[in-house]
GROMACS .gro file of C-alpha atoms in nm:
model
  339
    1UNK     CA    1   3.904  -2.544   0.845
    2UNK     CA    2   3.953  -2.653   0.408
    3UNK     CA    3   3.739  -3.011   0.339
    4UNK     CA    4   4.081  -3.157   0.343
    5UNK     CA    5   4.196  -3.081   0.671
    6UNK     CA    6   3.817  -3.170   0.790
    7UNK     CA    7   3.877  -3.498   0.559
    8UNK     CA    8   4.187  -3.552   0.704
    9UNK     CA    9   4.082  -3.516   1.035
   10UNK     CA   10   3.769  -3.722   1.003
   11UNK     CA   11   3.948  -4.012   0.884
   12UNK     CA   12   4.239  -3.984   1.105
   13UNK     CA   13   4.043  -3.987   1.402
   14UNK     CA   14   3.890  -4.325   1.304
   15UNK     CA   15   4.231  -4.428   1.238
   16UNK     CA   16   4.371  -4.325   1.586
   17UNK     CA   17   4.016  -4.528   1.669
   18UNK     CA   18   4.076  -4.844   1.478
   19UNK     CA   19   3.741  -4.801   1.314
   20UNK     CA   20   3.809  -4.951   0.988
   21UNK     CA   21   3.452  -4.919   0.878
   22UNK     CA   22   3.396  -4.564   1.000
   23UNK     CA   23   3.752  -4.468   0.794
   24UNK     CA   24   3.627  -4.642   0.560
   25UNK     CA   25   3.309  -4.462   0.551
   26UNK     CA   26   3.490  -4.122   0.492
   27UNK     CA   27   3.679  -4.224   0.197
   28UNK     CA   28   3.326  -4.361   0.019
   29UNK     CA   29   3.165  -3.986   0.122
   30UNK     CA   30   3.453  -3.776  -0.038
   31UNK     CA   31   3.423  -4.057  -0.305
   32UNK     CA   32   3.060  -3.971  -0.356
   33UNK     CA   33   3.104  -3.624  -0.286
   34UNK     CA   34   3.322  -3.589  -0.602
   35UNK     CA   35   3.715  -3.583  -0.444
   36UNK     CA   36   3.948  -3.672  -0.590
   37UNK     CA   37   4.110  -4.049  -0.551
   38UNK     CA   38   4.451  -3.862  -0.625
   39UNK     CA   39   4.451  -3.611  -0.335
   40UNK     CA   40   4.235  -3.899  -0.136
   41UNK     CA   41   4.512  -4.117  -0.203
   42UNK     CA   42   4.823  -3.884  -0.143
   43UNK     CA   43   4.649  -3.630   0.097
   44UNK     CA   44   4.441  -3.829   0.315
   45UNK     CA   45   4.577  -4.224   0.329
   46UNK     CA   46   4.944  -4.130   0.267
   47UNK     CA   47   4.924  -3.768   0.488
   48UNK     CA   48   4.817  -4.018   0.759
   49UNK     CA   49   5.060  -4.272   0.713
   50UNK     CA   50   5.349  -4.058   0.782
   51UNK     CA   51   5.184  -3.898   1.061
   52UNK     CA   52   5.108  -4.249   1.187
   53UNK     CA   53   5.480  -4.303   1.187
   54UNK     CA   54   5.603  -4.009   1.366
   55UNK     CA   55   5.389  -4.108   1.639
   56UNK     CA   56   5.564  -4.465   1.648
   57UNK     CA   57   5.909  -4.247   1.643
   58UNK     CA   58   5.836  -4.047   1.896
   59UNK     CA   59   5.632  -4.331   2.149
   60UNK     CA   60   5.303  -4.212   2.187
   61UNK     CA   61   5.169  -4.553   1.961
   62UNK     CA   62   5.329  -4.951   2.008
   63UNK     CA   63   5.368  -5.129   1.653
   64UNK     CA   64   5.121  -5.337   1.745
   65UNK     CA   65   4.896  -4.989   1.680
   66UNK     CA   66   5.110  -4.867   1.394
   67UNK     CA   67   5.017  -5.198   1.231
   68UNK     CA   68   4.666  -5.207   1.239
   69UNK     CA   69   4.667  -4.832   1.125
   70UNK     CA   70   4.853  -4.959   0.824
   71UNK     CA   71   4.631  -5.210   0.794
   72UNK     CA   72   4.364  -4.986   0.721
   73UNK     CA   73   4.515  -4.727   0.473
   74UNK     CA   74   4.583  -5.039   0.238
   75UNK     CA   75   4.212  -5.113   0.283
   76UNK     CA   76   4.140  -4.747   0.157
   77UNK     CA   77   4.368  -4.762  -0.056
   78UNK     CA   78   4.207  -5.095  -0.236
   79UNK     CA   79   3.873  -4.871  -0.177
   80UNK     CA   80   3.982  -4.572  -0.375
   81UNK     CA   81   4.176  -4.825  -0.684
   82UNK     CA   82   3.807  -5.065  -0.714
   83UNK     CA   83   3.606  -4.638  -0.753
   84UNK     CA   84   3.905  -4.501  -0.974
   85UNK     CA   85   3.866  -4.921  -1.203
   86UNK     CA   86   3.790  -4.922  -1.547
   87UNK     CA   87   3.954  -4.661  -1.705
   88UNK     CA   88   4.217  -4.754  -1.970
   89UNK     CA   89   4.600  -4.711  -1.984
   90UNK     CA   90   4.664  -4.446  -2.201
   91UNK     CA   91   5.053  -4.455  -2.154
   92UNK     CA   92   5.293  -4.766  -2.123
   93UNK     CA   93   5.338  -5.044  -1.845
   94UNK     CA   94   5.526  -4.999  -1.549
   95UNK     CA   95   5.637  -5.242  -1.316
   96UNK     CA   96   5.615  -5.121  -0.883
   97UNK     CA   97   5.839  -5.307  -0.700
   98UNK     CA   98   5.988  -5.358  -0.361
   99UNK     CA   99   6.378  -5.427  -0.270
  100UNK     CA  100   6.415  -5.769  -0.176
  101UNK     CA  101   6.377  -5.756   0.288
  102UNK     CA  102   6.167  -5.390   0.276
  103UNK     CA  103   5.876  -5.444   0.378
  104UNK     CA  104   5.668  -5.135   0.372
  105UNK     CA  105   5.456  -5.155   0.095
  106UNK     CA  106   5.206  -4.870   0.153
  107UNK     CA  107   5.417  -4.646  -0.042
  108UNK     CA  108   5.504  -4.859  -0.332
  109UNK     CA  109   5.138  -4.930  -0.379
  110UNK     CA  110   5.040  -4.602  -0.299
  111UNK     CA  111   5.300  -4.456  -0.575
  112UNK     CA  112   5.121  -4.740  -0.793
  113UNK     CA  113   4.802  -4.584  -0.803
  114UNK     CA  114   4.860  -4.252  -0.842
  115UNK     CA  115   5.001  -4.409  -1.154
  116UNK     CA  116   4.727  -4.591  -1.278
  117UNK     CA  117   4.474  -4.266  -1.205
  118UNK     CA  118   4.734  -4.115  -1.461
  119UNK     CA  119   4.669  -4.347  -1.721
  120UNK     CA  120   4.964  -4.658  -1.656
  121UNK     CA  121   4.905  -5.007  -1.726
  122UNK     CA  122   5.028  -5.129  -1.319
  123UNK     CA  123   5.167  -5.436  -1.290
  124UNK     CA  124   5.205  -5.396  -0.828
  125UNK     CA  125   5.507  -5.708  -0.720
  126UNK     CA  126   5.470  -5.609  -0.358
  127UNK     CA  127   5.679  -5.563  -0.044
  128UNK     CA  128   6.021  -5.753  -0.053
  129UNK     CA  129   6.122  -5.912  -0.412
  130UNK     CA  130   6.468  -6.095  -0.500
  131UNK     CA  131   6.647  -5.971  -0.813
  132UNK     CA  132   6.666  -6.271  -0.922
  133UNK     CA  133   6.274  -6.310  -0.924
  134UNK     CA  134   6.238  -5.981  -1.045
  135UNK     CA  135   6.458  -6.061  -1.351
  136UNK     CA  136   6.259  -6.336  -1.476
  137UNK     CA  137   5.926  -6.134  -1.414
  138UNK     CA  138   6.088  -5.814  -1.640
  139UNK     CA  139   6.158  -6.097  -1.983
  140UNK     CA  140   5.844  -6.190  -1.895
  141UNK     CA  141   5.627  -5.850  -1.910
  142UNK     CA  142   5.903  -5.633  -2.134
  143UNK     CA  143   5.784  -5.309  -1.895
  144UNK     CA  144   5.854  -5.004  -1.980
  145UNK     CA  145   5.947  -4.906  -1.647
  146UNK     CA  146   6.031  -5.033  -1.318
  147UNK     CA  147   5.952  -4.826  -1.048
  148UNK     CA  148   6.120  -4.922  -0.749
  149UNK     CA  149   6.045  -4.872  -0.349
  150UNK     CA  150   6.277  -4.834  -0.069
  151UNK     CA  151   6.199  -4.685   0.258
  152UNK     CA  152   6.467  -4.828   0.489
  153UNK     CA  153   6.827  -4.728   0.419
  154UNK     CA  154   6.957  -5.032   0.542
  155UNK     CA  155   6.834  -5.256   0.208
  156UNK     CA  156   6.971  -5.001  -0.043
  157UNK     CA  157   7.247  -5.288  -0.114
  158UNK     CA  158   6.948  -5.523  -0.200
  159UNK     CA  159   6.827  -5.173  -0.379
  160UNK     CA  160   7.094  -5.208  -0.614
  161UNK     CA  161   7.069  -5.560  -0.691
  162UNK     CA  162   6.715  -5.482  -0.783
  163UNK     CA  163   6.832  -5.164  -1.030
  164UNK     CA  164   7.111  -5.444  -1.147
  165UNK     CA  165   6.864  -5.666  -1.223
  166UNK     CA  166   6.642  -5.477  -1.453
  167UNK     CA  167   6.953  -5.303  -1.619
  168UNK     CA  168   7.083  -5.687  -1.751
  169UNK     CA  169   6.733  -5.726  -1.892
  170UNK     CA  170   6.691  -5.386  -2.035
  171UNK     CA  171   6.468  -5.200  -1.840
  172UNK     CA  172   6.550  -4.833  -1.651
  173UNK     CA  173   6.412  -4.783  -1.312
  174UNK     CA  174   6.296  -4.487  -1.108
  175UNK     CA  175   6.419  -4.487  -0.754
  176UNK     CA  176   6.121  -4.293  -0.487
  177UNK     CA  177   6.141  -4.359  -0.103
  178UNK     CA  178   6.327  -4.269   0.216
  179UNK     CA  179   6.595  -4.523   0.193
  180UNK     CA  180   6.690  -4.348  -0.173
  181UNK     CA  181   6.779  -4.057   0.104
  182UNK     CA  182   6.692  -3.658   0.011
  183UNK     CA  183   6.778  -3.621  -0.291
  184UNK     CA  184   6.855  -3.861  -0.651
  185UNK     CA  185   7.237  -3.915  -0.572
  186UNK     CA  186   7.201  -4.181  -0.441
  187UNK     CA  187   6.938  -4.352  -0.689
  188UNK     CA  188   7.164  -4.275  -0.953
  189UNK     CA  189   7.520  -4.275  -0.782
  190UNK     CA  190   7.340  -4.677  -0.779
  191UNK     CA  191   7.203  -4.683  -1.129
  192UNK     CA  192   6.876  -4.557  -1.150
  193UNK     CA  193   6.761  -4.395  -1.478
  194UNK     CA  194   6.541  -4.152  -1.235
  195UNK     CA  195   6.468  -4.092  -0.859
  196UNK     CA  196   6.178  -3.930  -0.742
  197UNK     CA  197   6.062  -3.811  -0.387
  198UNK     CA  198   5.692  -3.841  -0.447
  199UNK     CA  199   5.432  -4.050  -0.616
  200UNK     CA  200   5.319  -3.758  -0.791
  201UNK     CA  201   5.634  -3.644  -0.847
  202UNK     CA  202   5.739  -3.964  -1.034
  203UNK     CA  203   5.459  -3.960  -1.176
  204UNK     CA  204   5.513  -3.629  -1.340
  205UNK     CA  205   5.863  -3.669  -1.406
  206UNK     CA  206   5.742  -4.079  -1.636
  207UNK     CA  207   5.471  -3.860  -1.836
  208UNK     CA  208   5.801  -3.740  -2.037
  209UNK     CA  209   5.792  -4.123  -2.104
  210UNK     CA  210   5.838  -4.348  -2.262
  211UNK     CA  211   6.040  -4.420  -2.406
  212UNK     CA  212   6.316  -4.420  -2.080
  213UNK     CA  213   6.678  -4.424  -2.101
  214UNK     CA  214   6.896  -4.729  -1.899
  215UNK     CA  215   7.217  -4.583  -1.794
  216UNK     CA  216   7.502  -4.796  -2.053
  217UNK     CA  217   7.908  -4.940  -1.981
  218UNK     CA  218   7.970  -5.140  -1.668
  219UNK     CA  219   7.728  -5.143  -1.363
  220UNK     CA  220   7.708  -4.897  -1.122
  221UNK     CA  221   7.862  -4.845  -0.794
  222UNK     CA  222   8.134  -5.051  -0.710
  223UNK     CA  223   8.146  -5.163  -0.367
  224UNK     CA  224   8.354  -5.024  -0.101
  225UNK     CA  225   8.689  -5.178  -0.087
  226UNK     CA  226   8.647  -5.205   0.317
  227UNK     CA  227   8.214  -5.320   0.284
  228UNK     CA  228   8.280  -5.655   0.214
  229UNK     CA  229   8.594  -5.759   0.462
  230UNK     CA  230   8.346  -5.551   0.740
  231UNK     CA  231   8.094  -5.742   0.631
  232UNK     CA  232   8.263  -6.139   0.669
  233UNK     CA  233   8.297  -5.995   1.028
  234UNK     CA  234   7.961  -5.889   1.106
  235UNK     CA  235   7.870  -6.182   1.359
  236UNK     CA  236   8.246  -6.045   1.524
  237UNK     CA  237   8.122  -5.751   1.599
  238UNK     CA  238   7.796  -5.801   1.717
  239UNK     CA  239   7.870  -6.037   1.973
  240UNK     CA  240   8.188  -5.751   2.054
  241UNK     CA  241   7.876  -5.495   2.111
  242UNK     CA  242   7.683  -5.733   2.288
  243UNK     CA  243   7.928  -5.779   2.560
  244UNK     CA  244   7.947  -5.394   2.552
  245UNK     CA  245   7.590  -5.329   2.632
  246UNK     CA  246   7.582  -5.624   2.899
  247UNK     CA  247   7.896  -5.481   3.014
  248UNK     CA  248   7.733  -5.200   3.071
  249UNK     CA  249   7.414  -5.299   3.200
  250UNK     CA  250   7.598  -5.444   3.478
  251UNK     CA  251   7.730  -5.104   3.603
  252UNK     CA  252   7.452  -5.005   3.569
  253UNK     CA  253   7.355  -5.277   3.821
  254UNK     CA  254   7.123  -5.432   3.626
  255UNK     CA  255   7.137  -5.768   3.400
  256UNK     CA  256   7.082  -5.805   3.029
  257UNK     CA  257   6.829  -6.049   2.980
  258UNK     CA  258   6.555  -6.181   2.785
  259UNK     CA  259   6.372  -5.928   2.595
  260UNK     CA  260   6.592  -5.588   2.721
  261UNK     CA  261   6.803  -5.915   2.515
  262UNK     CA  262   6.646  -5.905   2.242
  263UNK     CA  263   6.586  -5.570   2.174
  264UNK     CA  264   6.954  -5.539   2.245
  265UNK     CA  265   7.088  -5.743   1.985
  266UNK     CA  266   6.774  -5.596   1.712
  267UNK     CA  267   6.946  -5.272   1.777
  268UNK     CA  268   7.284  -5.373   1.724
  269UNK     CA  269   7.215  -5.551   1.475
  270UNK     CA  270   7.062  -5.216   1.224
  271UNK     CA  271   7.342  -5.041   1.351
  272UNK     CA  272   7.543  -5.238   1.212
  273UNK     CA  273   7.321  -5.308   0.884
  274UNK     CA  274   7.288  -4.895   0.865
  275UNK     CA  275   7.756  -4.923   0.883
  276UNK     CA  276   7.825  -5.162   0.622
  277UNK     CA  277   7.540  -4.997   0.440
  278UNK     CA  278   7.732  -4.703   0.443
  279UNK     CA  279   8.055  -4.846   0.366
  280UNK     CA  280   7.874  -4.964   0.091
  281UNK     CA  281   7.747  -4.703  -0.111
  282UNK     CA  282   8.030  -4.466  -0.017
  283UNK     CA  283   7.772  -4.207   0.247
  284UNK     CA  284   7.875  -4.163   0.522
  285UNK     CA  285   7.516  -3.940   0.539
  286UNK     CA  286   7.329  -4.312   0.557
  287UNK     CA  287   7.474  -4.389   0.886
  288UNK     CA  288   7.475  -4.004   1.022
  289UNK     CA  289   7.130  -3.980   0.947
  290UNK     CA  290   7.035  -4.314   1.075
  291UNK     CA  291   7.249  -4.214   1.408
  292UNK     CA  292   7.085  -3.913   1.441
  293UNK     CA  293   6.744  -4.055   1.421
  294UNK     CA  294   6.789  -4.324   1.683
  295UNK     CA  295   6.860  -4.063   1.923
  296UNK     CA  296   6.539  -3.884   1.891
  297UNK     CA  297   6.389  -4.220   1.944
  298UNK     CA  298   6.536  -4.298   2.240
  299UNK     CA  299   6.473  -4.033   2.368
  300UNK     CA  300   6.133  -4.035   2.323
  301UNK     CA  301   6.118  -4.358   2.543
  302UNK     CA  302   6.329  -4.212   2.848
  303UNK     CA  303   6.639  -4.447   2.736
  304UNK     CA  304   7.006  -4.340   2.853
  305UNK     CA  305   7.125  -4.227   2.475
  306UNK     CA  306   7.528  -4.338   2.706
  307UNK     CA  307   7.497  -4.702   2.568
  308UNK     CA  308   7.495  -4.648   2.191
  309UNK     CA  309   7.824  -4.448   2.255
  310UNK     CA  310   7.955  -4.720   2.419
  311UNK     CA  311   7.867  -4.941   2.133
  312UNK     CA  312   8.071  -4.692   1.904
  313UNK     CA  313   8.386  -4.653   2.170
  314UNK     CA  314   8.412  -4.996   2.121
  315UNK     CA  315   8.367  -5.088   1.717
  316UNK     CA  316   8.624  -4.810   1.652
  317UNK     CA  317   8.855  -5.001   1.839
  318UNK     CA  318   8.753  -5.295   1.625
  319UNK     CA  319   8.811  -5.175   1.301
  320UNK     CA  320   9.104  -5.000   1.428
  321UNK     CA  321   9.253  -5.214   1.091
  322UNK     CA  322   8.961  -5.069   0.923
  323UNK     CA  323   9.060  -4.649   0.848
  324UNK     CA  324   8.767  -4.613   0.674
  325UNK     CA  325   8.459  -4.827   0.858
  326UNK     CA  326   8.636  -4.686   1.152
  327UNK     CA  327   8.607  -4.321   1.018
  328UNK     CA  328   8.278  -4.340   0.975
  329UNK     CA  329   8.216  -4.446   1.287
  330UNK     CA  330   8.377  -4.166   1.377
  331UNK     CA  331   8.108  -3.922   1.203
  332UNK     CA  332   7.841  -4.128   1.351
  333UNK     CA  333   7.980  -4.054   1.702
  334UNK     CA  334   7.959  -3.703   1.635
  335UNK     CA  335   7.672  -3.705   1.454
  336UNK     CA  336   7.480  -3.874   1.743
  337UNK     CA  337   7.614  -3.665   1.986
  338UNK     CA  338   7.467  -3.343   1.823
  339UNK     CA  339   7.173  -3.457   1.729
   0.00000   0.00000   0.00000
């Protein structure tokens, strides 16, 4: 086993045991032994966090346990940052932020710390920053570039607002995070100047500047024609889908109430939000990938998948007068069945 593997194993074992003290001691020991701070951030802390996410997805860990692990990851990141502090910036300035409504701030924090290690002056704004407040910050501080993190595709509409706010102040954007999908297409369509799949990839790209180009011309990506009318119907669509879910429970001899009803309302909201986002950005993959992921999560939890298919049937019927949205539902249903 390599030294990196031993460090990963020791750190993750401590995280799994919710043992913050031991986890931080592992990091301290590696730093004292000359371990590379960037490698610790990306190959230990970020690696551990990805594993935590998979354990939640497969229903092996609860949300509470995931949150506890994330807190330890944040503490370890702060420790590594403090150890590496004192290095004078040798490059330009970057503002690191998350889209409005995006609360997964650790990936953005890790990216910011990697950039700091590479010589950038970093301003980290944290989770869920409204576009108008970002615009004011950019006018006051005039960074060379904004690094935008978006982990959830359902936050892409807000991410577009963030990118446009930066464009209006003349500041380019490098976008990253799972929310933008597997390649640069969505980020560039939304008006970003650059896209990177990883924190180290972002640092490598930014090493080419500043300055960085700001896309010229009018605002990118006008929303799909059916986005606004479908958004106006969200409340009615939610009611129709909830009624379908209640009928499904009754057919099985149950009753949808209490915590089960709350979870159902939350899940239906996710389905509608991903549908609306796919309409907005003009990318069916946003919706189909989400439904494929959903089926995997439900199967891991032993939840029958038929309920989602019934909801999609209801949506298709409700959206008969919105052909683009209805066609998107049909594609989503096929992706769900094939997942």
